[in-house]
Every structure is written in C-alpha cells, then in structure tokens.
DNA sequence: TTGAAAGCGCTAACAC
DNA sequence: GTGTTAGCGCTTTCAA
C-alpha cells in the first residue's frame, strides 16, 4: 500500500488554499468555507484521487471507530450470524470490526492487549462459554473500556452480558415431551463435566432435570449421557444410550438432546439402530442450525435468537460511544423460540400404545 | 478507550532516558542500548503499564500489519473455515484482519475505499462468485495493492486467484454415478441463469453435461432443474423433478445435486415423496458441509478444500509483504476430495434390477 | 551508547 | 471565511 501518498497538503496546494480549509470541507464543516473554495478543494481532491488517511485522523481524534470482536470456538457455527449481525449495525454507523480468535484465556488476554494497542474503541467477546477466571475482564472494565459479552459464562453481575435462556428452553422442551405423555425421558447433554464447567451445558441439563422434578418424574441416571455438542458426540452418546437400554431391558420413550448438532448425530444413530423417530422414540432439541428443518424427520427444536444477540451487543457499544459511559451494566437474557416439527411426535396414548410394561 | 494515555515520553521521563532510547528497546534494537538503561526502561514500562500505540507506529512506518477481508454472502457457511484459516496463518505472523461485508459491487467498492483509507496492507476477497465487472479490481491491482481472490468469478488472468475445481468435481461425481451403472441422470443445478452468471454453478452444471457426453449418454433436459444452492431450493427443485417424472412416466435413476445444502433438501423431498435413497434413486453432491456424513442416508460427496484456500490466500499476501511484489500472479485451482458414503448406492445390475421399461 | 529533532497526515484552537 | 500552528505517539536519521 505504499504508493506515493496524496496528502491533505497536496490538495491544499493544488486548490490554492490552506490545509485547514481542506480539513474543514473534509469534515463537513462546510459552513465555514466559501462555496468557491469548497468547489476548488473538491476538484483538487478528485483530480489527485485524494483518500483521507484514517490512521492519521485516529491519531489526533483519539478514536478509531473500530471495535474488536474476540471469538473463541471459531468453528462454532453460532458465531457466523453473530458477526453478521454485529457488522450490520456497526457498518451503517461508520464503525469497523477487527476480528481476533482466542481459544483460551491466555490468547484472549493476548488478543485484548493487541487490539487495545490498535486503539479499538471497544470489544465484543463471543462465547468462551466456560467458567474461566475473568480477572482480565474485570481489569478491562475498571479501566473504563467498553465491552459486551455474548454467551459467556460469568457469575459477576458487573458486565454487559447477553445470554440465552438456556435453562428455560431446556425446561420447556422437556416439559413439551412430558405434556405429550412421556414419562421415561433420556437426554444427551453437552459437556457438563468440563473443567472449568460450561454454562450452557450445565443450564440445559438443569432445565431437563427441573422439568421432570416439577412433574414428579423420577430421573433415570443411566439415560443421561454426556457428549460434546458435536455430531459425532451425539452419535456415539446415542449408541451408548441404546446399549444401556438393551442392558436394562428398558429405555426412554423420549429424548432431550441438548444441541441440534448432536441431535443430527442422534437421528443418525437411531436410524442405524433401526429405530424410528418419533414412533419408537421422540426427540426434542435446541440450537440455531437451519438444518433442523430438513432432517428426516424434521427436528422439533427451540431456536436461539443469535442475530439478536449480535445486534444488541453492537447497539450497546454504539450507545456507549455516543451517549457516554452508562450508569449500570446491561444483563440481557434472550428467549428461544419453540419450533415444533416432526421429531417429537404427537401425544401418546398411555392406555393403548404400549405393551403392559408397568402396572401403571 | 480514552484513559489518560501513557506515552513513550512518560516512560522516558520515569526511566530518566530519552524517548529514542525507549523506542530502541521497544523495537528490539537493544544492542544499541546499555544493559542498565535497558533494565530501567523495562521497569518503567511495567510500572506505568505502558502499551505501545500501534496507530502512531503505523503512522510513521506506513504500514498497519492489517489485511482487509471482504466477504459477500456473509450467510454462506463457506466463509467460516476460510476466515478461520486466514486468521490462523495471519496471526502468528503478527498480522490482523479487518472484516467487511459487501453484497454487491457498489458496496464492495465502498468497502475497498474505506479499508484503504484505514491503510490496510492488502486484501482478500471472498466469493462474490458472479461474473461482475472487475474494473475496480484492475484499478486496485494497477495501483500495486496486494490482494487475492478466492472463489471469484473472473476471466482476467491477471489476479491472484484461488478457485476450486468445480467443473472437474462435478464431472467426477457424475462419472461415478455412470460407472455405477446409471444411464438416466438428473441434476439439481445451482443458479446458472443468474445475471451476471455464477461461475461455480455454471461449472458444476457443465461438468455434469460433459461427463454424460463423454460416456455417450443423452441428456434429458426435463431432468435438469435449476435451484439456488439453499435447502429450500433443493427441496422445491426435487419436487419439481418428481413432478416431471410423473408426467413423463419416466425419471432419472441417479441425481447429481450441485451443492450439499441443496442435497439435504433433496433427501428430504425424496423422503417425503416416499422414495428411498439410494434404492429408488442415487444421489451424489459436493460442498463443504460436515453435515453430509450425518444425513440419512449419508451423502456421497466431493469435499471442497476450504481451509486450504484461506491459508493459501493469507500466505500469498504474507510472502508479498516480506519478499516484495512478485513477478506474476498465482492462479491456483484446488481439487475436491471424493467421499463415497451411502447415498450413491452400489453398482446397479441392468439385467435384473428393473422391470422391463425398455427392450435394452 | 545515547539524545535531539524532524516528521508521518491530520485536526482544532486560535488568529486574522 | 481563511490561514497558521501546535500537537496526536511514535520512529529514525544524524550528532554528540
């Protein structure tokens, strides 16, 4: 990019005016500039193909109109709609986005340092959804740096924090299954045993438990298998569950699968085992993948409002920049949307549908 | 980000040295600095929590160590692995990435201007895979700005250009079907009738045609349906095909679906119509979605080496920066990887498998 | 080995 | 209205 650079000075020279005049027309303070000179300046800029140097401007304005987006799990499909929506609100406001990825705390700290030295005006942190230490974020906050966290596992109340109502959605999904008549529920959980633990996985698992508890259903621990949110994980966990069922001579009639990627694996494993969904087993899941509508059978799911999270995050930052540091911090929990399709089946008939397994 | 900024001057003052000395230790020119002073400077930096201002540095060095990535179709899953891999090679080299999206030529031109004024050192353009005019890219090239195009539809030979071997993969996929014994082939094409046309769709369609031509198979135009690379499109196109089949009293025994997203829709439509894959109809597709392994049945596909494209693009730019402007431009075509699973079925037996539709 | 000083391209008082 | 000028934080000759 090292052409011979055309500067504001060149323009001033050609237009026969001073640099400050050029600067004024550049910044729209055109009221302070006579029409004749303004035209001359415009023409000189065009002639010279002048392009203002944003770096130099940032230098004096002490602001870059750029926000840093730090993402983890760059392979997580979730972050596409997020950055897309962040971009969609930032861009019209004249803000830019620099991206950095960080798969752990160390590289996150590193990324923050680098972006700060690049003078970004704020941050969006996307999704290191483990309960990691957040000392560096506390520090950042105390320095007055604007940032917002999306889907982040923190317990501290003092951040701008956007989360999804994972626990409630899992509860609702499970309850939906219960209302359909199911009394024997299994689950494929996310990575609940991670260390540090992962918020969404914990919450979703908890929602599954709570719904059953509220309905007086006894949880069968052998029917709760832990996986890792991937297709493969869902596939293997389902095989495991089927094995347990075989050994126990009894299995769940309905499954809550804690992520739609896993649910795809579950569907596959069930199919490979010769089981039909929802006839032999009902399935509910949650997530944001548009694929769920096109699986066979189509998955009943709770959809994450992912784009909303990104928009909101960007808007919080923008407001901060324009209106100055806010009084408190925003804690937003976005609800998921119920999407009933085929995999959860219809209401089951307890009196007729099953052979007399239990006296009930 | 407007704390009271700690500058190199503050450090110099505290350490009792000159700014240029601080600058030297900052830039590793430590040979020129005595050990005692060096230590003093280090300590002062730590004490003040000094963070060098990259903006100021860029200002004098005339380089930002940042490359602009302009993507279109931000909803296209393809670009995730691309930017992930771009980041993975840029980051270790100390380079950053600023993202902009542009869904048409006008906004692309706009994005280029903005990023240039931000003094990015180069560009990666990702995937406006239509034959749009490229005057602005020619201009960019002639100005000596480093950039590379990924999956871009251009005919000009004078760009760094990374593409996938779409035509060949489509040819191979079709030939695979032919080798399996199929003689009646259908296709769900991408948006071939777009204006301007879309390279990958055209090429894939052409590959499908060429393979049949090479094997002396007569193409049945009614079995070639055009869609738009989406699930929905694949679903609807397949329904259309089924309708045509019904009206003609004969249909294809095998389908080449030009993208895996569409193929998911195809599978669904086929299932909804009560047809079994591959028994009733064989399916081959191509793309980069990891989902294909988990559909029912698992999709036979040609996989796009997407990450490779990103790495290559980033590397070309990095080499340019370190070794200076190259002599020519690189034109790379990356081959897809054959992945045979269930949906294409096994070799079919012409003598026995079908009721005597034809005397053959 | 160290320091003084001249910018990098731009903005914003402040004069005129 | 328009021009002069002092920086923004840093690197880099060039002298000492």
XYZ file of C-alpha atoms (C1' of nucleotides) in Angstrom:
752
model
C 0.000 0.000 0.000
C 2.923 2.341 -0.379
C 2.050 4.373 -3.388
C 3.195 7.941 -3.327
C 0.682 9.161 -0.873
C -1.509 12.116 -1.640
C -1.917 14.223 1.477
C -4.149 16.981 2.549
C -1.250 19.279 1.890
C -1.091 18.324 -1.770
C -4.760 19.057 -2.069
C -4.355 22.415 -0.357
C -1.503 23.311 -2.650
C -3.376 22.431 -5.803
C -6.528 24.181 -4.652
C -4.537 27.171 -3.535
C -5.948 27.101 -0.042
C -4.684 26.173 3.399
C -4.740 22.709 4.891
C -7.293 23.696 7.471
C -9.681 24.715 4.740
C -9.287 21.336 3.151
C -9.752 19.733 6.523
C -12.952 21.647 7.002
C -14.522 20.526 3.769
C -13.332 17.024 4.589
C -15.192 17.036 7.842
C -18.336 18.577 6.536
C -17.754 21.840 8.343
C -18.528 23.312 5.013
C -20.409 26.234 6.559
C -17.047 27.672 7.411
C -15.904 27.510 3.851
C -16.910 29.675 0.960
C -18.608 27.984 -1.956
C -15.890 28.866 -4.436
C -13.063 27.498 -2.359
C -15.108 24.490 -1.416
C -15.554 23.653 -5.069
C -11.878 24.186 -5.776
C -10.985 21.851 -2.945
C -13.403 19.209 -4.138
C -11.966 19.353 -7.575
C -8.420 19.112 -6.343
C -9.335 16.069 -4.272
C -10.872 14.367 -7.255
C -8.017 15.274 -9.515
C -5.440 13.963 -7.094
C -7.594 10.977 -6.170
C -7.139 12.012 -2.600
C -8.048 9.463 0.055
C -8.068 10.675 3.653
C -5.792 8.745 5.953
C -7.942 7.317 8.696
C -4.872 6.400 10.707
C -3.719 9.973 10.903
C -7.187 11.084 11.808
C -7.462 8.478 14.547
C -4.185 9.694 15.859
C -5.486 13.117 16.650
C -9.092 12.231 17.344
C -8.078 9.520 19.786
C -10.664 7.189 18.403
C -10.634 4.640 15.626
C -14.304 3.867 15.062
C -13.305 0.261 15.250
C -14.432 -2.391 17.628
C -12.609 -5.612 18.330
C -14.553 -8.831 18.171
C -12.878 -11.653 20.005
C -14.271 -15.043 19.281
C -13.464 -18.440 20.608
C -14.505 -21.695 19.044
C -14.101 -20.210 15.628
C -15.505 -23.451 14.289
C -18.759 -22.851 16.149
C -21.426 -22.078 13.559
C -23.067 -19.822 16.117
C -20.666 -17.041 15.520
C -21.489 -16.503 11.849
C -24.888 -14.969 12.382
C -23.464 -13.099 15.338
C -20.707 -11.329 13.470
C -23.000 -10.851 10.510
C -25.471 -9.025 12.687
C -22.784 -7.097 14.521
C -21.489 -5.932 11.193
C -24.943 -4.973 10.040
C -25.413 -2.468 12.840
C -21.820 -1.268 13.064
C -21.342 -0.585 9.401
C -24.176 1.939 8.934
C -22.834 3.792 11.949
C -19.446 4.063 10.293
C -17.781 1.597 12.593
C -15.499 -1.233 11.686
C -14.791 -4.611 13.063
C -11.498 -6.293 13.612
C -11.598 -9.944 14.332
C -9.396 -11.972 16.593
C -9.777 -15.516 17.724
C -8.722 -16.897 21.062
C -9.248 -20.427 22.193
C -8.190 -19.945 25.780
C -7.668 -17.304 28.414
C -4.028 -16.688 27.616
C -4.648 -15.986 23.975
C -7.668 -13.928 24.909
C -5.549 -11.722 27.139
C -3.044 -11.502 24.342
C -5.725 -10.546 21.848
C -7.060 -7.854 24.141
C -3.625 -6.342 24.522
C -3.008 -6.346 20.813
C -6.345 -4.832 19.964
C -6.008 -2.225 22.651
C -2.678 -1.204 21.280
C -4.517 -0.907 17.984
C -6.736 1.519 19.822
C -10.039 -0.192 19.236
C -12.887 1.710 20.850
C -14.490 -1.322 22.420
C -14.885 -5.066 22.404
C -17.382 -7.793 21.869
C -16.471 -11.117 23.379
C -18.179 -14.038 21.877
C -18.726 -17.276 23.595
C -15.870 -18.634 25.621
C -18.720 -20.247 27.440
C -16.722 -21.809 30.216
C -16.444 -20.545 33.750
C -12.935 -19.297 33.296
C -11.419 -16.684 35.556
C -12.385 -13.217 34.392
C -9.793 -11.101 36.169
C -8.647 -9.643 32.895
C -12.204 -8.607 32.093
C -12.635 -7.008 35.485
C -9.458 -5.097 34.830
C -10.711 -4.050 31.429
C -13.984 -2.875 32.888
C -12.244 -0.942 35.650
C -10.171 0.826 33.056
C -13.383 2.064 31.535
C -13.101 0.131 28.312
C -16.497 -0.507 26.728
C -17.249 -4.138 26.018
C -20.035 -6.647 25.983
C -20.046 -10.373 26.498
C -22.173 -12.740 24.476
C -22.955 -16.210 25.736
C -20.194 -16.007 28.237
C -20.048 -17.937 31.460
C -19.616 -15.407 34.223
C -21.208 -15.052 37.580
C -20.161 -11.480 38.180
C -23.039 -9.045 37.774
C -20.879 -6.215 36.624
C -20.590 -6.761 32.923
C -22.707 -6.080 29.907
C -23.860 -9.585 29.329
C -26.071 -11.127 26.709
C -27.159 -14.660 27.241
C -29.726 -17.066 26.007
C -32.352 -18.551 28.256
C -30.815 -21.995 28.023
C -32.216 -23.356 31.242
C -35.728 -22.267 30.482
C -35.657 -23.539 26.915
C -34.401 -26.918 28.099
C -37.144 -26.913 30.700
C -39.770 -26.045 28.116
C -38.519 -28.638 25.679
C -38.612 -31.314 28.338
C -42.000 -30.218 29.522
C -43.268 -30.372 25.983
C -42.231 -34.009 25.894
C -43.915 -34.624 29.238
C -47.106 -32.950 28.080
C -47.060 -35.254 25.103
C -47.412 -38.095 27.568
C -43.857 -39.243 28.012
C -42.769 -40.420 31.423
C -39.477 -42.043 30.574
C -37.067 -39.364 29.488
C -33.477 -39.563 28.414
C -31.030 -36.809 27.494
C -27.873 -36.275 25.562
C -26.193 -33.496 27.488
C -23.488 -31.118 26.432
C -20.067 -31.110 28.120
C -21.309 -30.725 31.690
C -18.248 -32.294 33.246
C -15.802 -29.877 31.700
C -13.394 -28.152 33.945
C -13.983 -25.285 34.061
C -17.649 -26.071 33.505
C -19.577 -24.841 30.540
C -22.568 -22.706 31.354
C -24.924 -23.620 28.551
C -24.382 -27.343 29.042
C -24.997 -27.075 32.762
C -28.085 -24.987 32.309
C -29.603 -27.147 29.661
C -29.035 -30.202 31.769
C -30.537 -28.479 34.727
C -33.614 -27.485 32.772
C -34.111 -31.107 31.823
C -33.885 -32.148 35.468
C -36.094 -29.403 36.793
C -38.923 -30.080 34.364
C -39.063 -33.693 35.427
C -38.840 -32.799 39.060
C -41.708 -30.355 38.675
C -43.796 -33.070 37.126
C -42.955 -35.703 39.674
C -40.948 -37.819 37.296
C -38.087 -39.895 38.589
C -34.929 -39.370 36.599
C -33.152 -42.463 35.421
C -29.431 -41.559 35.562
C -28.456 -44.265 33.098
C -30.441 -42.441 30.442
C -28.461 -39.247 30.736
C -25.417 -39.417 28.528
C -22.840 -36.682 28.303
C -21.419 -35.633 24.972
C -19.691 -32.610 23.492
C -22.137 -30.712 21.247
C -20.769 -32.317 18.061
C -22.443 -34.622 15.554
C -20.012 -37.383 16.407
C -20.635 -36.878 20.076
C -24.358 -37.068 19.576
C -23.986 -40.182 17.501
C -21.815 -42.007 19.978
C -23.797 -40.912 23.010
C -26.947 -42.218 21.416
C -25.296 -45.562 20.765
C -24.293 -45.616 24.400
C -27.825 -44.882 25.450
C -29.147 -47.659 23.253
C -26.673 -50.040 24.818
C -27.806 -49.066 28.303
C -31.381 -49.573 27.246
C -30.582 -53.017 25.984
C -28.819 -53.988 29.188
C -31.580 -52.608 31.384
C -34.311 -54.048 29.216
C -35.954 -50.648 29.285
C -35.256 -47.278 27.814
C -36.649 -43.797 27.460
C -39.528 -43.064 25.130
C -38.349 -39.514 24.604
C -35.025 -37.761 24.357
C -33.972 -34.215 25.005
C -30.805 -33.602 23.021
C -29.011 -30.510 24.251
C -27.835 -29.213 20.874
C -29.046 -29.577 17.341
C -25.682 -30.700 16.040
C -25.797 -33.589 18.464
C -29.405 -34.223 17.521
C -28.363 -34.801 13.939
C -25.976 -37.467 15.195
C -28.724 -38.864 17.378
C -31.103 -39.158 14.465
C -28.447 -40.965 12.524
C -27.614 -43.368 15.333
C -31.268 -44.100 15.935
C -31.766 -44.762 12.261
C -28.724 -47.020 12.106
C -30.143 -48.962 15.052
C -33.369 -49.466 13.171
C -35.422 -47.212 15.386
C -37.987 -44.814 14.064
C -38.421 -41.267 15.266
C -40.825 -40.309 16.698
C -42.668 -43.654 16.689
C -40.097 -45.538 18.746
C -38.614 -42.560 20.444
C -39.418 -38.857 20.449
C -36.705 -36.215 20.114
C -36.553 -32.545 21.090
C -33.501 -30.368 20.700
C -32.332 -26.754 20.705
C -29.854 -24.606 18.825
C -29.634 -22.352 15.816
C -28.943 -24.588 12.869
C -31.311 -24.096 9.949
C -30.620 -27.713 9.052
C -33.060 -28.931 11.656
C -35.984 -28.252 9.361
C -34.509 -30.567 6.752
C -33.561 -33.612 8.703
C -35.617 -36.770 8.375
C -37.726 -36.489 10.425
C -37.646 -32.720 10.833
C -36.398 -31.807 14.281
C -38.577 -30.129 16.862
C -36.370 -27.548 18.458
C -36.001 -24.321 20.357
C -34.241 -21.756 18.235
C -31.581 -19.439 19.603
C -32.053 -15.782 18.636
C -28.465 -15.482 17.578
C -28.635 -12.481 15.310
C -30.484 -10.542 18.006
C -27.597 -11.089 20.361
C -25.138 -9.614 17.906
C -27.308 -6.628 17.120
C -27.870 -5.921 20.752
C -24.201 -6.141 21.577
C -23.294 -3.764 18.801
C -26.032 -1.374 19.802
C -24.917 -1.282 23.419
C -21.451 -0.335 22.277
C -22.692 2.283 19.866
C -24.855 3.866 22.563
C -21.888 3.891 24.856
C -19.812 5.741 22.290
C -22.436 8.326 21.538
C -24.002 8.826 24.939
C -21.003 8.198 27.097
C -20.433 5.658 29.798
C -23.754 4.265 31.040
C -24.695 4.132 34.701
C -25.031 0.397 35.072
C -24.491 -2.687 33.030
C -26.988 -4.493 30.914
C -27.873 -8.079 31.630
C -29.999 -9.452 28.865
C -31.390 -12.933 28.558
C -32.919 -13.734 25.210
C -35.685 -16.285 24.961
C -35.610 -19.112 22.486
C -38.397 -19.784 20.043
C -40.319 -23.021 20.113
C -40.378 -24.777 16.776
C -42.472 -27.912 16.760
C -41.913 -30.193 13.810
C -41.894 -33.961 13.426
C -39.321 -35.480 15.728
C -41.216 -35.021 18.963
C -44.303 -36.765 17.648
C -47.860 -36.335 18.794
C -49.498 -37.010 22.106
C -49.045 -40.592 23.086
C -51.788 -42.775 24.435
C -50.764 -44.480 27.634
C -53.723 -46.823 27.765
C -53.216 -48.445 24.420
C -49.906 -47.647 22.815
C -47.551 -49.795 24.795
C -47.443 -53.387 25.907
C -48.044 -53.651 29.671
C -44.519 -52.914 30.840
C -45.662 -51.475 34.116
C -48.919 -51.814 36.040
C -49.420 -48.089 35.648
C -10.666 3.888 25.360
C -9.737 7.362 26.488
C -7.899 6.697 29.676
C -5.067 9.041 30.361
C -2.724 7.559 27.862
C 0.750 6.504 28.873
C 3.163 7.506 26.160
C 6.691 6.704 25.322
C 7.549 10.099 26.753
C 6.205 9.178 30.174
C 8.310 6.071 30.127
C 11.383 8.017 29.093
C 10.810 10.522 31.864
C 10.409 7.892 34.556
C 13.391 5.910 33.335
C 15.458 9.052 33.010
C 16.345 8.429 29.391
C 15.364 9.893 26.060
C 12.396 8.811 24.014
C 14.592 7.416 21.317
C 16.203 5.099 23.827
C 12.810 3.833 24.858
C 11.896 3.427 21.230
C 15.000 1.333 20.688
C 14.240 -1.106 23.445
C 10.664 -1.220 22.211
C 11.787 -2.320 18.808
C 14.316 -4.821 19.976
C 17.242 -2.713 18.843
C 18.541 -3.485 22.265
C 22.099 -3.840 21.005
C 22.191 -0.089 20.858
C 21.187 0.282 24.451
C 23.219 -0.363 27.550
C 22.041 -3.060 29.886
C 21.443 -0.724 32.794
C 19.295 1.691 30.864
C 17.524 -1.124 29.165
C 16.513 -2.533 32.530
C 15.421 0.859 33.765
C 13.263 1.327 30.696
C 11.715 -2.097 31.071
C 10.868 -1.383 34.653
C 9.355 1.968 33.846
C 7.197 0.380 31.173
C 5.915 -2.229 33.576
C 5.311 0.294 36.311
C 3.344 2.578 34.023
C 1.612 -0.333 32.312
C 2.782 1.149 29.098
C 1.100 -0.091 25.937
C 2.627 0.998 22.653
C 0.228 2.778 20.348
C 0.075 0.792 17.152
C -1.713 3.623 15.403
C 1.122 6.011 15.992
C 3.574 3.418 14.882
C 1.631 2.715 11.691
C 1.635 6.397 11.054
C 5.359 6.605 10.725
C 6.039 3.123 9.443
C 3.427 3.485 6.716
C 2.158 0.008 7.346
C -0.516 -1.397 9.601
C 0.118 -5.136 9.566
C -3.547 -5.486 8.853
C -5.272 -7.043 5.930
C -8.814 -6.406 4.872
C -11.062 -9.373 4.231
C -14.068 -8.537 2.142
C -16.735 -11.141 2.062
C -20.001 -11.376 0.279
C -22.764 -13.780 1.096
C -21.959 -13.462 4.760
C -24.554 -16.138 5.334
C -22.576 -18.578 3.242
C -21.129 -21.221 5.588
C -18.158 -21.471 3.283
C -16.594 -18.387 4.640
C -16.230 -19.573 8.229
C -13.473 -22.067 7.588
C -11.942 -19.571 5.206
C -11.595 -16.732 7.654
C -10.649 -19.184 10.374
C -7.768 -20.425 8.297
C -6.800 -16.960 7.149
C -6.605 -15.920 10.758
C -4.571 -18.958 11.662
C -1.762 -18.014 9.298
C -2.002 -14.248 9.725
C -1.977 -14.203 13.480
C 1.343 -15.984 14.073
C 2.902 -13.574 11.600
C 1.680 -10.653 13.668
C -0.937 -9.606 11.168
C -4.516 -8.669 11.814
C -7.713 -8.972 9.928
C -10.441 -6.477 9.490
C -13.669 -7.749 8.118
C -16.094 -6.058 5.826
C -19.053 -7.469 4.040
C -20.310 -6.410 0.670
C -23.195 -7.949 -1.150
C -22.731 -6.162 -4.422
C -20.195 -4.283 -6.455
C -21.103 -0.852 -5.144
C -20.670 -1.804 -1.529
C -17.522 -3.690 -2.421
C -16.038 -0.580 -3.962
C -17.124 1.325 -0.908
C -15.534 -1.223 1.405
C -12.287 -1.099 -0.522
C -12.160 2.659 -0.217
C -12.845 2.585 3.481
C -10.295 -0.099 4.188
C -7.704 1.616 2.063
C -8.208 4.791 3.980
C -7.643 2.631 7.044
C -4.329 1.793 5.418
C -4.717 -1.951 5.279
C -1.704 -3.606 3.708
C -3.684 -5.888 1.446
C -6.962 -7.593 0.739
C -8.582 -10.944 0.470
C -11.799 -11.045 -1.485
C -14.002 -13.916 -0.733
C -16.561 -15.262 -3.046
C -18.623 -12.774 -4.952
C -18.806 -15.669 -7.352
C -20.651 -13.902 -10.082
C -19.188 -12.579 -13.285
C -19.414 -8.992 -12.196
C -17.318 -6.279 -13.767
C -13.919 -6.114 -12.135
C -12.741 -2.679 -13.186
C -12.240 -1.664 -9.597
C -10.036 -4.698 -9.026
C -7.997 -3.932 -12.096
C -7.533 -0.445 -10.746
C -6.515 -1.815 -7.377
C -4.022 -4.138 -8.974
C -2.573 -1.382 -11.125
C -2.071 0.716 -8.044
C 0.121 -2.066 -6.717
C -2.160 -3.057 -3.882
C -1.642 -6.690 -2.857
C -4.758 -8.806 -2.916
C -6.018 -12.265 -3.656
C -9.369 -13.510 -4.827
C -10.984 -16.661 -3.505
C -13.723 -18.386 -5.424
C -14.250 -15.344 -7.532
C -15.718 -15.356 -10.970
C -13.225 -13.555 -13.180
C -11.894 -14.312 -16.587
C -8.954 -11.956 -16.427
C -5.694 -13.806 -15.947
C -4.026 -11.029 -14.052
C -5.080 -11.593 -10.485
C -4.028 -13.827 -7.674
C -6.872 -16.238 -7.881
C -7.775 -19.282 -5.852
C -10.536 -21.448 -7.118
C -11.935 -24.884 -6.653
C -12.034 -27.431 -9.422
C -15.809 -27.288 -9.614
C -16.152 -28.475 -13.156
C -13.902 -31.452 -12.654
C -15.536 -32.470 -9.384
C -18.964 -32.315 -10.972
C -17.613 -34.355 -13.832
C -16.135 -36.927 -11.479
C -19.279 -37.124 -9.398
C -21.380 -37.678 -12.481
C -18.949 -40.199 -13.852
C -19.056 -42.043 -10.564
C -22.791 -42.397 -10.998
C -22.309 -43.566 -14.569
C -19.728 -46.111 -13.524
C -22.222 -47.409 -11.027
C -24.390 -48.309 -13.976
C -26.734 -45.363 -14.167
C -27.799 -44.189 -17.594
C -30.637 -41.887 -16.656
C -29.215 -38.907 -14.846
C -30.865 -35.873 -13.392
C -29.381 -32.816 -11.718
C -30.305 -30.065 -9.380
C -28.145 -27.198 -10.560
C -27.114 -24.044 -8.814
C -28.200 -20.614 -10.048
C -26.954 -20.999 -13.610
C -29.352 -18.488 -15.061
C -28.265 -15.656 -12.837
C -27.298 -12.433 -14.444
C -24.436 -11.961 -14.141
C -23.842 -15.700 -14.142
C -22.328 -17.535 -11.263
C -19.157 -19.372 -12.015
C -19.440 -22.365 -9.714
C -22.999 -23.088 -10.790
C -22.086 -22.903 -14.441
C -19.047 -25.091 -13.997
C -20.811 -27.720 -11.980
C -23.553 -27.894 -14.493
C -21.050 -28.136 -17.286
C -19.212 -30.956 -15.551
C -22.444 -32.855 -15.311
C -23.055 -32.376 -19.027
C -19.540 -33.215 -20.095
C -19.399 -36.474 -18.180
C -22.534 -37.694 -19.881
C -21.376 -36.540 -23.259
C -18.086 -38.387 -22.780
C -19.985 -41.551 -21.984
C -22.405 -41.256 -24.838
C -25.387 -40.570 -22.663
C -28.204 -38.444 -23.925
C -29.171 -35.709 -21.540
C -32.823 -35.371 -20.706
C -33.384 -31.618 -20.256
C -36.520 -32.104 -18.199
C -34.412 -33.744 -15.505
C -32.192 -30.746 -15.030
C -33.752 -28.383 -12.532
C -32.245 -25.095 -11.540
C -32.219 -24.001 -7.919
C -30.287 -21.596 -5.748
C -27.897 -23.547 -3.511
C -30.254 -23.457 -0.494
C -32.050 -26.253 1.344
C -35.378 -24.838 0.327
C -34.251 -24.576 -3.239
C -33.079 -28.171 -3.235
C -36.331 -29.296 -1.724
C -38.511 -27.497 -4.202
C -36.397 -28.397 -7.201
C -36.608 -32.034 -6.260
C -40.369 -31.823 -6.017
C -40.367 -30.289 -9.446
C -38.252 -33.087 -10.780
C -40.574 -35.654 -9.275
C -43.484 -33.954 -10.924
C -41.744 -34.035 -14.286
C -41.011 -37.694 -13.767
C -44.631 -38.398 -13.063
C -45.790 -36.555 -16.135
C -43.215 -38.223 -18.356
C -43.781 -41.619 -16.828
C -40.044 -41.936 -16.503
C -37.389 -40.364 -14.361
C -33.682 -40.453 -13.596
C -32.198 -43.257 -11.535
C -29.465 -41.004 -10.245
C -29.128 -37.377 -9.299
C -26.199 -35.025 -9.196
C -27.062 -32.237 -6.761
C -24.742 -29.293 -7.208
C -24.419 -28.348 -3.546
C -24.715 -30.208 -0.300
C -27.164 -27.750 1.178
C -29.485 -28.436 -1.717
C -28.820 -32.149 -1.337
C -30.182 -32.038 2.192
C -33.352 -30.574 0.781
C -33.345 -33.197 -1.944
C -33.079 -36.008 0.577
C -35.967 -34.544 2.478
C -38.139 -34.132 -0.600
C -37.361 -37.636 -1.752
C -38.229 -38.974 1.667
C -41.458 -37.024 1.772
C -42.365 -38.485 -1.606
C -41.826 -41.955 -0.246
C -38.716 -42.659 -2.249
C -35.721 -44.415 -0.833
C -32.166 -43.318 -1.450
C -30.210 -44.961 -2.975
C -32.580 -47.811 -3.765
C -35.019 -45.772 -5.802
C -32.644 -43.037 -6.742
C -28.942 -42.477 -6.197
C -27.584 -39.111 -5.095
C -24.160 -37.503 -5.386
C -23.360 -33.986 -4.259
C -20.480 -31.635 -3.500
C -19.675 -28.925 -0.969
C -18.030 -28.460 2.382
C -20.707 -29.158 4.953
C -19.719 -31.658 7.628
C -23.410 -32.480 7.942
C -23.282 -34.692 4.873
C -21.822 -37.535 6.902
C -24.828 -37.458 9.209
C -27.732 -37.300 6.872
C -29.900 -40.352 6.393
C -28.629 -41.827 4.221
C -25.136 -40.373 4.468
C -24.360 -38.280 1.412
C -21.682 -39.241 -1.056
C -19.946 -36.024 -1.900
C -16.904 -34.202 -3.155
C -15.473 -32.060 -0.415
C -14.183 -28.553 -1.031
C -10.775 -27.859 0.500
C -11.971 -24.624 2.010
C -9.409 -24.109 4.736
C -6.616 -24.656 2.244
C -7.922 -21.788 0.171
C -7.795 -19.431 3.131
C -4.332 -20.489 4.169
C -3.032 -20.124 0.672
C -4.527 -16.678 0.259
C -3.027 -15.466 3.506
C 0.334 -16.962 2.630
C 0.430 -15.292 -0.756
C -0.155 -11.954 0.929
C 2.439 -12.577 3.616
C 5.030 -13.532 1.014
C 4.207 -10.401 -0.887
C 4.798 -8.281 2.196
C 8.078 -9.894 3.092
C 9.521 -10.564 -0.338
C 8.081 -7.656 -2.192
C 5.879 -7.580 -5.236
C 6.015 -10.898 -7.083
C 6.689 -11.160 -10.808
C 3.429 -12.752 -11.840
C 0.136 -13.700 -10.349
C -0.824 -17.023 -8.894
C -3.695 -18.984 -10.332
C -4.481 -21.919 -8.127
C -7.196 -24.490 -8.619
C -7.768 -26.772 -5.669
C -9.093 -30.259 -6.202
C -12.013 -31.619 -4.278
C -11.872 -34.866 -2.340
C -14.108 -37.764 -3.195
C -16.097 -39.025 -0.257
C -18.190 -42.047 -1.035
C -20.851 -42.868 1.520
C -24.356 -44.252 1.207
C -26.455 -42.009 -0.983
C -24.923 -43.023 -4.288
C -25.506 -46.705 -3.664
C -23.629 -49.627 -5.143
C -23.278 -50.786 -8.707
C -26.635 -51.462 -10.209
C -27.464 -54.516 -12.243
C -29.071 -53.600 -15.525
C -30.125 -57.105 -16.408
C -32.193 -57.801 -13.344
C -32.878 -54.754 -11.252
C -35.596 -53.070 -13.204
C -38.890 -54.060 -14.696
C -38.596 -54.149 -18.480
C -39.157 -50.499 -19.190
C -37.067 -50.607 -22.312
C -36.084 -53.521 -24.527
C -32.474 -52.912 -23.561
C 25.717 4.055 23.506
C 22.626 7.953 23.875
C 19.846 12.144 22.700
C 17.725 15.994 19.820
C 14.821 16.840 16.441
C 12.283 16.265 12.239
C 8.479 14.461 10.611
C 4.188 10.600 9.427
C -1.080 13.028 7.822
C -4.388 15.056 10.102
C -7.412 18.167 13.383
C -8.506 22.080 16.081
C -7.674 26.031 18.564
C -6.655 30.485 17.713
C -5.632 34.480 14.998
C -6.542 37.476 11.270
C -14.251 32.743 5.983
C -9.493 31.504 5.908
C -4.748 30.598 7.396
C -1.036 29.447 10.995
C 0.428 26.397 14.015
C 0.828 23.129 17.684
C 0.473 18.765 18.576
C -1.541 13.202 18.452
C 2.603 9.000 19.833
C 5.929 7.138 17.567
C 10.405 6.074 14.566
C 14.584 7.408 12.691
C 18.216 9.912 10.805
C 22.000 12.435 12.468
C 25.107 14.343 16.030
C 27.355 14.076 20.088
